[in-house]
């Protein structure tokens, strides 16, 4: 939390840095500097986002429809029922065990023998921190695993709740994109009480690592919700564009997601079971037999869905948030104090 | 044409903005903004809506090429007496890129035309001077001499070309086999080197010989670097297509054959024309073996280049014209 002076300092520091980085000079640079401030006050848009979404080219009419980090951190909280947040992976897997299609184990309570046995029965597992996001701290373990190795893993993961999951075997079509990571799609669902619908979707593939998260170096691209065809070039957080995947050489644009209609139905059915969460980002992987639920996000990132196509996705959601700010007075009171103080 | 009452025109524009789902106050603002853009950027209301100008800032708007103003712009860097408006002259100059036989119908008699047309399975009659696919028709030799004579009489006195029908690459025929699908490429040549600014694939649609967009065709933007279609297909009516409505072939992600060869060909040809034109729009088709030259345009349409990816293509052109263009003539 910051006070107004600190916020103004951070804002100007970042915008000056980015203006220089983009090679903008002269009067144009001054105009953009003040425009950054204006967007910060009017749309809660950080300088980084201002340049990422090229706000300097857009009029307010378009700017107001972008989903920003503000929505992710503050906006979505207004419309989520207090206490209803599935932030740990174990609870998610329990809630959606019917579409998860894999085994899992709570590492914090398991013994070394149990973990070794779990690894050996599954063949390959992934160890994830229960509450982390953005692909932090993910480990992969392959069988055979002795009790000593398992004990070493337990020591390594001590102090944080870890969950061990069976490694998802993705279908050959998705493995063609990047064989080292499980490539998933992020589907954003929105439920305003009249039934869930899909707002946008993005494809995430790894870039040689085991995670497909964009924040962990992965590549994202937008998917056309109607047809399941990737309709934009791949883009990473540095805004580099990829026509073909740098690791496998597979063409990203025009790639057809397998089982797409099935995946949409799965997401809609699942989203309808949690109406207390209005906006949910679903991570869906694709096995040989159909879509597999990986995890869900209560505060999904927005860059994946909006960055590559250059079109805002938030018109409906933002209007809904604006109308329903006081839906949960408890949230409203808590957020009212702090909403302007984050950076 | 009679004068249009400006008030009626404003009302019309207001109606078309309302159709897009904007509220009353917002629509009034947009209509006023339209007037501003008309004065400042010469943008017609249709183009304003086509490029979604209401969502853009002047900083971005100024680099859009505008249909109404492009002739004024291109004229300043043109050095041609108008002979290249005739397709026959273009073919004569760029003979080695044409890759097919052709004759000037008005220069040869019926006998020679008969020999040319009957010895080939299919030939194309094209007005020597024309655009938007007007006046083009296909003649098949199986129709017989009488039909050829009839066709010859129907175009008597007009300048026409008769050329071999281009048999296109099988990959492009998969998109739409009924028409020859061509790529429109926009180039800027400063005399030392040629730069390809943008490319668009045009496909024909149900029952049309031409792939021109003004003739119900479908277009999609091409990534210049790789030759991959990088947007959805769409037509001038604004319908979007992920797959071609007739053939069902996926448009987005389609790889153009011989793309690198086509780029080289265009660069060569543009350099050859550089003493006459700086800015050119090239139509290129692809046969099984190589890319072939169809025609070039001295003042290429701006819509076809910008409408699909909604990105302005005029930045470099405008900078070039500002630097090297002839001064504007004063209006008298």
XYZ file of C-alpha atoms in Angstrom:
675
model
C 0.000 0.000 0.000
C 1.311 3.404 -0.931
C 0.371 7.004 -0.274
C -0.377 9.512 -3.021
C 3.167 10.895 -3.277
C 4.737 7.490 -3.535
C 2.196 6.477 -6.166
C 2.890 9.604 -8.212
C 6.607 8.955 -7.997
C 6.286 5.316 -9.085
C 3.936 6.293 -11.883
C 6.248 8.944 -13.300
C 9.348 6.788 -12.904
C 7.767 3.928 -14.871
C 6.271 6.096 -17.572
C 9.541 7.958 -18.192
C 11.383 4.644 -18.395
C 8.902 3.224 -20.905
C 8.753 6.391 -23.012
C 12.532 6.263 -23.334
C 12.458 2.540 -24.076
C 9.960 3.060 -26.897
C 12.077 5.811 -28.415
C 9.441 8.544 -28.133
C 10.897 12.033 -28.132
C 10.000 15.710 -28.006
C 6.516 17.057 -27.540
C 5.008 13.633 -28.199
C 6.856 12.275 -25.145
C 5.432 15.019 -22.925
C 1.927 14.398 -24.212
C 2.228 10.680 -23.592
C 3.618 11.256 -20.100
C 0.522 13.231 -19.113
C -1.745 10.832 -20.959
C -0.270 8.038 -18.814
C -1.307 9.939 -15.693
C -4.768 10.550 -17.099
C -5.227 6.853 -17.893
C -3.986 5.925 -14.444
C -6.619 8.104 -12.802
C -9.470 7.349 -15.164
C -8.922 3.664 -16.018
C -6.503 2.493 -13.267
C -4.084 1.695 -16.051
C -0.428 1.218 -15.144
C 2.254 2.627 -17.453
C 3.323 -0.901 -18.344
C -0.202 -1.717 -19.484
C -0.509 1.625 -21.242
C 2.340 0.614 -23.506
C 1.481 -3.099 -23.675
C -2.025 -2.444 -25.006
C -0.874 0.613 -27.014
C -3.275 2.952 -25.210
C -1.578 5.929 -26.856
C -3.318 4.981 -30.120
C -6.762 4.439 -28.630
C -9.554 6.767 -27.694
C -11.273 6.582 -24.324
C -14.189 4.822 -25.960
C -11.980 1.778 -26.592
C -9.722 2.128 -23.561
C -12.558 1.732 -21.102
C -13.275 -1.789 -22.349
C -9.882 -3.241 -21.514
C -9.547 -5.606 -18.586
C -6.526 -4.478 -16.591
C -4.571 -5.572 -13.551
C -6.940 -3.396 -11.515
C -9.831 -5.685 -12.431
C -7.736 -8.700 -11.584
C -6.803 -7.414 -8.136
C -9.749 -5.263 -7.111
C -12.588 -5.376 -9.640
C -13.264 -9.106 -9.523
C -13.356 -9.018 -5.717
C -16.446 -6.807 -5.736
C -18.456 -9.518 -7.458
C -17.062 -12.607 -5.761
C -18.943 -13.877 -2.725
C -16.900 -13.196 0.456
C -15.028 -16.283 1.519
C -15.708 -18.017 -1.769
C -12.290 -18.234 -3.299
C -10.807 -21.426 -4.588
C -7.180 -20.434 -4.376
C -5.628 -23.741 -3.422
C -5.198 -26.431 -6.009
C -6.253 -29.276 -3.731
C -9.714 -27.799 -3.161
C -10.135 -27.233 -6.875
C -9.241 -30.791 -7.737
C -11.646 -32.074 -5.092
C -14.446 -29.842 -6.372
C -13.948 -30.836 -9.993
C -12.604 -34.367 -9.593
C -14.944 -35.642 -12.323
C -13.227 -33.599 -15.052
C -9.715 -33.619 -13.591
C -8.974 -37.162 -14.825
C -5.860 -37.690 -12.725
C -4.629 -38.700 -9.264
C -3.116 -36.347 -6.702
C -1.487 -36.488 -3.266
C -1.104 -33.967 -0.449
C 2.674 -33.881 0.040
C 2.590 -32.008 3.345
C 0.939 -34.919 5.142
C 2.448 -37.775 3.130
C 5.411 -39.878 4.198
C 8.422 -40.558 1.986
C 7.175 -44.093 1.285
C 3.775 -42.838 0.179
C 5.319 -40.263 -2.133
C 7.737 -42.804 -3.661
C 4.880 -45.216 -4.246
C 2.759 -42.461 -5.778
C 5.566 -41.528 -8.195
C 6.157 -45.145 -9.169
C 2.477 -45.874 -9.828
C 1.950 -42.694 -11.862
C 5.198 -42.864 -13.846
C 5.693 -39.131 -13.815
C 4.395 -36.507 -11.417
C 4.425 -32.749 -11.032
C 4.998 -31.092 -7.662
C 3.296 -27.715 -7.316
C 2.998 -25.285 -4.409
C -0.650 -25.473 -3.350
C -1.349 -21.756 -3.431
C 1.212 -20.267 -5.850
C 0.452 -19.020 -9.294
C 2.259 -18.080 -12.506
C 4.190 -21.352 -12.609
C 6.333 -20.620 -9.548
C 8.088 -23.530 -7.846
C 6.886 -26.293 -10.161
C 8.971 -29.490 -10.121
C 8.708 -32.575 -12.264
C 9.692 -36.069 -10.986
C 9.936 -39.198 -13.111
C 9.809 -42.837 -11.960
C 11.614 -44.796 -10.652
C 11.821 -42.958 -7.342
C 13.445 -44.489 -4.271
C 12.381 -43.727 -0.710
C 15.567 -41.677 -0.205
C 14.833 -39.524 -3.221
C 11.288 -39.011 -1.991
C 12.576 -38.008 1.433
C 14.895 -35.474 -0.243
C 11.926 -34.049 -2.134
C 9.965 -33.761 1.096
C 12.842 -31.880 2.685
C 13.031 -29.591 -0.348
C 9.334 -28.758 -0.190
C 9.206 -28.336 3.573
C 7.680 -25.161 4.884
C 5.118 -24.810 2.117
C 2.098 -26.925 1.261
C 2.863 -28.846 -1.890
C 0.620 -31.028 -3.975
C 1.799 -33.920 -6.143
C -0.210 -34.537 -9.299
C -0.055 -37.211 -11.929
C 1.543 -35.749 -15.062
C -1.129 -35.012 -17.679
C -0.579 -36.955 -20.874
C -1.594 -34.509 -23.552
C -2.799 -35.614 -26.956
C -0.379 -35.769 -29.869
C -1.919 -32.723 -31.535
C -1.207 -30.446 -28.542
C 2.251 -31.985 -27.988
C 3.102 -30.911 -31.543
C 3.192 -27.293 -30.288
C 5.715 -27.769 -27.514
C 6.481 -31.304 -26.315
C 8.269 -30.264 -23.106
C 5.264 -28.609 -21.431
C 1.600 -29.466 -21.058
C 0.033 -26.919 -23.393
C -3.277 -25.628 -22.111
C -5.996 -23.223 -23.060
C -7.226 -20.502 -20.751
C -10.957 -20.000 -21.096
C -12.542 -16.985 -19.437
C -16.106 -17.575 -18.311
C -18.484 -14.961 -17.021
C -21.644 -15.637 -15.077
C -23.896 -12.685 -14.303
C -26.596 -14.867 -12.812
C -28.340 -15.651 -16.071
C -26.056 -18.558 -16.934
C -22.379 -18.751 -17.759
C -20.938 -17.730 -21.088
C -17.478 -17.652 -22.563
C -15.906 -14.226 -23.009
C -12.578 -15.149 -24.493
C -10.015 -17.868 -24.809
C -6.270 -18.119 -25.216
C -3.742 -20.804 -25.982
C -0.689 -21.111 -23.763
C 2.342 -23.083 -24.761
C 5.695 -23.419 -23.095
C 8.887 -22.163 -24.639
C 11.082 -25.143 -23.852
C 10.370 -25.248 -20.105
C 7.882 -27.410 -18.210
C 5.460 -24.523 -17.534
C 3.217 -22.993 -20.148
C 2.524 -19.833 -18.117
C 3.250 -16.627 -19.975
C 4.842 -15.209 -16.869
C 7.218 -18.183 -16.859
C 8.425 -17.442 -20.388
C 5.640 -19.162 -22.301
C 3.894 -17.997 -25.448
C 0.231 -17.027 -25.641
C -2.146 -16.610 -28.547
C -5.807 -15.837 -28.870
C -8.389 -18.455 -29.809
C -11.551 -17.725 -31.742
C -14.249 -18.908 -29.317
C -16.647 -19.925 -32.075
C -14.364 -22.260 -34.022
C -11.438 -23.068 -31.718
C -8.905 -21.820 -34.251
C -5.918 -19.807 -33.032
C -6.550 -16.447 -34.654
C -3.517 -14.389 -33.717
C 0.233 -14.735 -33.781
C 1.930 -15.990 -30.643
C 3.146 -13.323 -28.250
C 5.186 -13.403 -25.056
C 5.388 -10.952 -22.167
C 8.193 -9.088 -23.914
C 5.780 -8.548 -26.830
C 7.870 -10.606 -29.227
C 5.739 -12.111 -31.970
C 5.925 -15.702 -33.095
C 4.398 -17.030 -36.316
C 5.893 -20.454 -35.660
C 6.716 -22.004 -32.308
C 10.418 -21.358 -31.627
C 10.998 -24.854 -30.185
C 8.949 -27.140 -32.405
C 8.463 -24.986 -35.507
C 4.714 -25.701 -35.532
C 2.675 -22.884 -37.032
C 0.770 -21.158 -34.220
C -1.708 -19.083 -36.192
C -4.388 -21.269 -37.738
C -3.769 -24.089 -35.236
C -6.972 -25.936 -34.499
C -7.581 -26.897 -30.863
C -8.752 -30.519 -30.613
C -11.997 -31.295 -28.698
C -12.873 -27.582 -28.679
C -16.663 -27.889 -28.572
C -16.352 -30.483 -25.796
C -14.039 -28.168 -23.866
C -16.508 -25.297 -24.126
C -19.337 -27.482 -22.865
C -17.178 -28.729 -19.981
C -16.291 -25.191 -18.947
C -19.851 -23.929 -19.154
C -21.157 -26.848 -17.092
C -18.442 -26.344 -14.474
C -18.922 -22.556 -14.368
C -22.618 -23.011 -13.730
C -21.840 -25.006 -10.580
C -20.037 -22.004 -8.994
C -22.327 -19.026 -9.635
C -20.780 -17.171 -6.656
C -17.685 -16.588 -8.724
C -18.701 -14.326 -11.582
C -15.448 -14.304 -13.520
C -13.370 -17.457 -13.696
C -10.375 -18.366 -15.823
C -10.287 -22.079 -16.582
C -7.102 -23.890 -17.519
C -7.957 -26.809 -19.743
C -5.489 -29.393 -21.086
C -6.284 -31.877 -23.842
C -5.710 -35.615 -23.346
C -6.284 -38.386 -25.861
C -9.894 -38.752 -24.678
C -10.921 -35.135 -24.375
C -10.449 -31.997 -22.297
C -8.926 -32.255 -18.809
C -9.437 -29.707 -16.046
C -6.099 -28.387 -14.769
C -7.087 -25.559 -12.444
C -9.215 -22.460 -12.199
C -8.352 -18.868 -11.393
C -10.574 -16.476 -9.461
C -8.528 -13.528 -10.611
C -7.415 -14.522 -14.083
C -4.771 -12.501 -15.905
C -6.009 -10.594 -18.903
C -2.952 -10.200 -21.078
C -3.329 -13.558 -22.787
C -6.797 -12.859 -24.090
C -6.306 -9.252 -25.119
C -2.672 -8.832 -26.066
C -2.350 -10.723 -29.282
C -5.510 -9.649 -31.068
C -5.433 -6.056 -29.845
C -9.130 -6.111 -29.022
C -10.536 -5.433 -25.563
C -12.612 -8.177 -23.968
C -14.041 -6.438 -20.942
C -17.045 -4.385 -22.049
C -19.599 -6.705 -20.439
C -17.588 -7.573 -17.352
C -16.685 -3.973 -16.536
C -20.258 -2.814 -16.928
C -21.361 -5.612 -14.605
C -18.740 -4.722 -12.002
C -19.805 -1.081 -12.128
C -23.443 -1.982 -11.569
C -22.811 -4.557 -8.849
C -20.162 -2.862 -6.751
C -22.361 -3.059 -3.685
C -23.560 -6.596 -4.287
C -21.524 -7.812 -1.323
C -21.361 -4.835 1.118
C -18.658 -6.598 3.122
C -16.337 -6.614 0.088
C -17.293 -3.078 -0.834
C -16.391 -1.724 2.575
C -13.074 -3.569 2.637
C -12.074 -2.489 -0.862
C -13.272 1.095 -0.635
C -10.442 2.035 1.687
C -7.627 0.462 -0.247
C -8.589 0.448 -3.882
C -6.474 3.433 -4.854
C -3.480 2.479 -2.835
C -2.036 -0.496 -4.689
C 0.633 -0.279 -7.314
C -26.013 13.756 -59.491
C -27.995 16.194 -57.453
C -26.633 17.796 -54.353
C -27.227 15.899 -51.140
C -28.699 17.869 -48.291
C -25.960 17.830 -45.616
C -28.545 17.523 -42.866
C -29.914 14.357 -44.437
C -26.399 13.032 -44.687
C -25.842 13.655 -40.969
C -29.089 11.894 -40.170
C -28.015 8.933 -42.277
C -24.681 8.748 -40.473
C -26.421 9.007 -37.123
C -28.630 6.081 -38.120
C -25.703 3.903 -39.116
C -23.871 4.672 -35.858
C -26.972 3.825 -33.834
C -27.133 0.484 -35.638
C -23.742 -0.379 -34.131
C -25.321 -0.274 -30.685
C -24.130 3.093 -29.377
C -26.389 5.172 -27.166
C -27.960 8.453 -28.277
C -25.424 10.858 -26.738
C -22.510 8.721 -27.800
C -23.849 8.556 -31.362
C -24.091 12.341 -31.583
C -20.494 12.613 -30.402
C -19.396 10.074 -33.000
C -21.238 11.893 -35.801
C -19.525 15.152 -34.833
C -16.212 13.328 -34.723
C -16.984 12.050 -38.233
C -17.298 15.630 -39.452
C -13.994 16.490 -37.807
C -12.286 13.512 -39.429
C -13.791 14.434 -42.785
C -12.175 17.850 -42.580
C -8.890 16.797 -41.090
C -8.219 13.395 -42.717
C -10.638 13.435 -45.691
C -12.302 10.307 -44.310
C -15.691 9.417 -45.694
C -18.231 8.184 -43.120
C -18.133 4.643 -44.578
C -14.384 4.505 -44.119
C -14.681 6.016 -40.646
C -16.866 3.100 -39.627
C -14.825 0.563 -41.608
C -11.593 1.357 -39.779
C -13.325 2.005 -36.412
C -12.003 5.566 -36.239
C -14.144 6.282 -33.201
C -11.837 4.044 -31.163
C -8.617 5.669 -32.321
C -6.623 8.769 -31.540
C -5.447 11.274 -34.132
C -1.918 10.042 -33.533
C -2.935 6.740 -35.143
C -5.646 7.959 -37.482
C -3.339 10.169 -39.511
C -1.437 7.212 -40.979
C -4.457 5.537 -42.549
C -4.518 5.760 -46.325
C -7.802 7.310 -47.305
C -9.607 6.448 -50.517
C -10.720 9.954 -51.282
C -7.305 11.489 -50.748
C -4.980 8.809 -52.114
C -4.955 10.158 -55.686
C -3.803 13.564 -54.449
C -1.134 11.860 -52.421
C 0.200 9.458 -55.040
C 0.099 12.026 -57.820
C 2.905 13.901 -56.099
C 5.377 11.043 -56.540
C 4.182 9.798 -59.936
C 6.146 10.472 -63.102
C 4.056 8.699 -65.707
C 2.255 9.884 -68.805
C -0.587 7.456 -68.257
C 0.504 4.767 -70.683
C 0.752 2.238 -67.871
C -2.921 2.551 -67.204
C -3.215 0.090 -70.094
C -2.619 -3.489 -69.049
C -1.107 -4.302 -72.432
C 1.666 -1.774 -71.885
C 2.331 -3.202 -68.451
C 2.643 -6.691 -69.960
C 4.984 -5.444 -72.674
C 7.300 -3.796 -70.160
C 7.352 -6.651 -67.651
C 7.240 -9.483 -70.192
C 9.406 -11.956 -68.290
C 7.183 -11.811 -65.199
C 3.908 -12.345 -67.050
C 4.531 -16.048 -67.687
C 1.736 -16.523 -70.225
C 0.849 -15.655 -73.829
C -1.398 -12.696 -74.646
C -2.530 -10.650 -77.626
C -4.057 -7.202 -78.094
C -7.450 -7.983 -79.607
C -7.859 -4.549 -81.190
C -4.477 -4.763 -82.917
C -4.968 -8.186 -84.516
C -7.769 -9.393 -86.743
C -10.318 -12.098 -86.048
C -8.224 -14.753 -87.800
C -5.286 -14.302 -85.461
C -7.570 -14.201 -82.437
C -9.216 -17.420 -83.610
C -5.859 -19.114 -83.933
C -4.884 -17.922 -80.444
C -8.133 -18.761 -78.700
C -8.973 -22.073 -80.400
C -5.513 -23.549 -79.793
C -6.023 -23.159 -76.046
C -8.575 -24.719 -73.775
C -9.528 -21.515 -71.984
C -8.726 -17.882 -72.592
C -9.585 -14.705 -70.715
C -10.846 -11.502 -72.309
C -9.913 -8.425 -70.334
C -10.538 -4.751 -71.079
C -7.205 -3.100 -71.660
C -8.267 -0.277 -69.419
C -10.499 -0.962 -66.470
C -10.756 -1.868 -62.861
C -12.896 -3.694 -60.299
C -13.193 -6.703 -62.624
C -15.551 -4.930 -64.997
C -15.891 -6.386 -68.498
C -13.845 -9.512 -67.870
C -15.109 -12.802 -69.311
C -13.794 -16.295 -69.937
C -14.003 -18.043 -73.290
C -13.701 -21.815 -73.598
C -12.652 -23.172 -76.981
C -15.218 -25.969 -76.669
C -17.921 -23.313 -77.234
C -16.910 -23.147 -80.905
C -15.993 -20.528 -83.479
C -19.454 -19.000 -83.698
C -19.383 -18.114 -80.025
C -15.926 -16.614 -80.455
C -17.144 -14.464 -83.336
C -20.065 -13.333 -81.210
C -17.686 -12.422 -78.387
C -15.408 -10.650 -80.865
C -18.304 -8.601 -82.184
C -19.496 -7.712 -78.704
C -16.137 -6.126 -77.894
C -15.551 -4.599 -81.324
C -14.212 -1.068 -81.090
C -13.156 -1.508 -77.465
C -9.590 -2.026 -76.373
C -9.347 -5.618 -75.173
C -6.649 -8.115 -74.316
C -6.933 -11.848 -74.812
C -4.684 -13.978 -72.640
C -4.152 -17.546 -71.565
C -6.186 -18.504 -68.525
C -3.892 -18.804 -65.527
C -4.071 -22.285 -64.043
C -3.457 -21.611 -60.399
C -1.535 -23.557 -57.812
C -3.468 -26.509 -56.415
C -3.198 -25.121 -52.881
C -4.907 -21.877 -53.909
C -7.471 -23.789 -55.961
C -8.404 -25.575 -52.730
C -9.555 -22.210 -51.358
C -11.823 -21.414 -54.270
C -11.406 -23.160 -57.597
C -13.921 -21.025 -59.496
C -11.708 -17.938 -59.636
C -8.001 -17.217 -59.903
C -7.129 -16.135 -56.374
C -4.555 -13.384 -56.358
C -2.487 -11.467 -53.848
C -2.470 -7.675 -53.794
C 0.891 -6.317 -52.654
C 1.567 -2.683 -51.788
C 5.117 -1.513 -52.418
C 7.096 1.651 -51.859
C 10.222 2.091 -53.966
C 12.647 4.948 -53.395
C 14.784 4.150 -56.452
C 17.469 2.380 -54.458
C 15.429 -0.345 -52.878
C 11.896 -1.573 -52.834
C 9.907 -2.213 -49.700
C 6.834 -4.395 -49.438
C 4.453 -2.678 -47.046
C 1.472 -4.994 -46.990
C -0.164 -7.902 -48.770
C -3.720 -9.159 -49.038
C -5.099 -12.381 -50.471
C -8.306 -12.092 -52.457
C -10.558 -15.032 -53.106
C -13.584 -15.275 -55.310
C -16.912 -16.425 -53.995
C -19.875 -18.405 -55.334
C -20.320 -18.022 -59.083
C -17.806 -15.247 -59.725
C -14.868 -15.371 -62.106
C -13.164 -12.408 -60.468
C -11.665 -12.300 -57.051
C -12.174 -8.559 -56.736
C -13.650 -7.553 -53.422
C -16.004 -5.151 -55.102
C -17.371 -8.239 -56.832
C -18.451 -10.098 -53.652
C -14.992 -11.546 -53.070
C -13.419 -12.417 -49.732
C -10.081 -11.040 -48.602
C -7.620 -11.653 -45.792
C -4.356 -10.030 -44.744
C -1.064 -11.808 -45.422
C 1.968 -11.667 -43.156
C 4.615 -10.170 -45.448
C 7.517 -11.942 -43.788
C 6.223 -15.509 -44.035
C 3.319 -15.504 -46.491
C 0.878 -16.858 -43.939
C -2.697 -15.569 -43.790
C -2.902 -13.877 -40.423
C -6.519 -12.674 -40.167
C -9.977 -14.042 -40.720
C -11.403 -13.725 -44.172
C -14.008 -11.032 -44.594
C -15.958 -9.354 -47.351
C -16.943 -5.755 -47.930
C -20.304 -6.405 -46.305
C -18.407 -7.127 -43.067
C -19.098 -10.853 -42.770
C -16.283 -12.829 -41.143
C -15.124 -16.252 -42.347
C -12.746 -18.647 -40.588
C -13.216 -21.095 -43.472
C -14.125 -20.356 -47.081
C -17.929 -20.539 -47.403
C -17.820 -22.529 -50.672
C -14.867 -24.881 -50.298
C -14.674 -25.076 -46.497
C -10.865 -24.669 -46.547
C -9.504 -22.890 -43.484
C -8.422 -19.373 -44.449
C -6.562 -18.258 -41.349
C -3.149 -19.907 -41.131
C -3.094 -20.732 -44.864
C 0.420 -20.791 -46.343
C 0.867 -19.090 -49.699
C 2.976 -21.111 -52.129
C 6.099 -19.568 -53.744
C 5.865 -16.550 -51.424
C 9.601 -15.797 -51.259
C 9.826 -16.058 -55.067
C 6.854 -13.717 -55.363
C 8.533 -11.160 -53.121
C 11.675 -11.296 -55.223
C 9.649 -10.941 -58.404
C 7.801 -7.907 -57.069
C 11.003 -6.292 -55.850
C 12.592 -6.763 -59.301
C 9.558 -5.485 -61.155
C 9.088 -2.510 -58.832
C 12.700 -1.491 -59.296
C 12.168 -1.605 -63.042
C 9.158 0.712 -62.748
C 10.781 2.972 -60.158
C 11.448 5.801 -62.611
C 7.698 6.149 -63.176
C 6.058 5.114 -59.910
C 7.141 5.098 -56.277
C 3.992 3.530 -54.874
C 2.399 0.575 -56.617
C -0.208 -2.068 -55.927
C 0.698 -5.406 -57.517
C -1.634 -8.254 -58.341
C 0.153 -11.572 -58.315
C -1.200 -15.048 -59.045
C 0.501 -18.349 -58.378
C 0.812 -21.216 -60.839
C 2.181 -24.652 -60.024
C 5.698 -23.550 -61.022
C 6.022 -19.853 -60.154
C 4.300 -16.615 -59.205
C 2.991 -14.695 -62.218
C 2.345 -11.005 -62.678
C -1.276 -10.036 -63.348
C -1.207 -6.233 -63.264
C -0.123 -3.239 -61.246
C -2.014 -0.147 -60.146
C -0.508 3.294 -59.985
C -2.923 4.396 -57.309
C -3.830 1.208 -55.484
C -7.007 1.043 -53.436
C -6.438 1.669 -49.782
C -9.368 -0.268 -48.360
C -8.218 -3.681 -49.523
C -4.855 -3.160 -47.868
C -6.092 -1.896 -44.513
C -9.544 -3.232 -43.841
C -8.618 -6.786 -42.836
C -6.071 -6.169 -40.125
C -7.319 -2.626 -39.356
C -3.794 -1.289 -39.279
C -2.674 1.902 -41.025
C -0.225 1.346 -43.861
C 0.473 4.963 -44.731
C 3.199 5.945 -42.282
C 6.164 5.271 -44.542
C 4.325 6.435 -47.655
C 3.439 9.762 -46.079
C 6.955 10.317 -44.785
C 8.332 9.496 -48.233
C 5.934 11.870 -49.983
C 6.697 14.625 -47.514
C 10.378 14.232 -48.251
C 10.458 13.633 -51.999
C 7.006 14.521 -53.334
C 6.319 17.338 -55.729
C 4.690 20.333 -54.129
C 0.943 20.472 -54.087
C -0.583 22.426 -56.917
C -2.512 25.424 -55.744
C -6.190 25.224 -56.432
C -7.479 27.847 -58.793
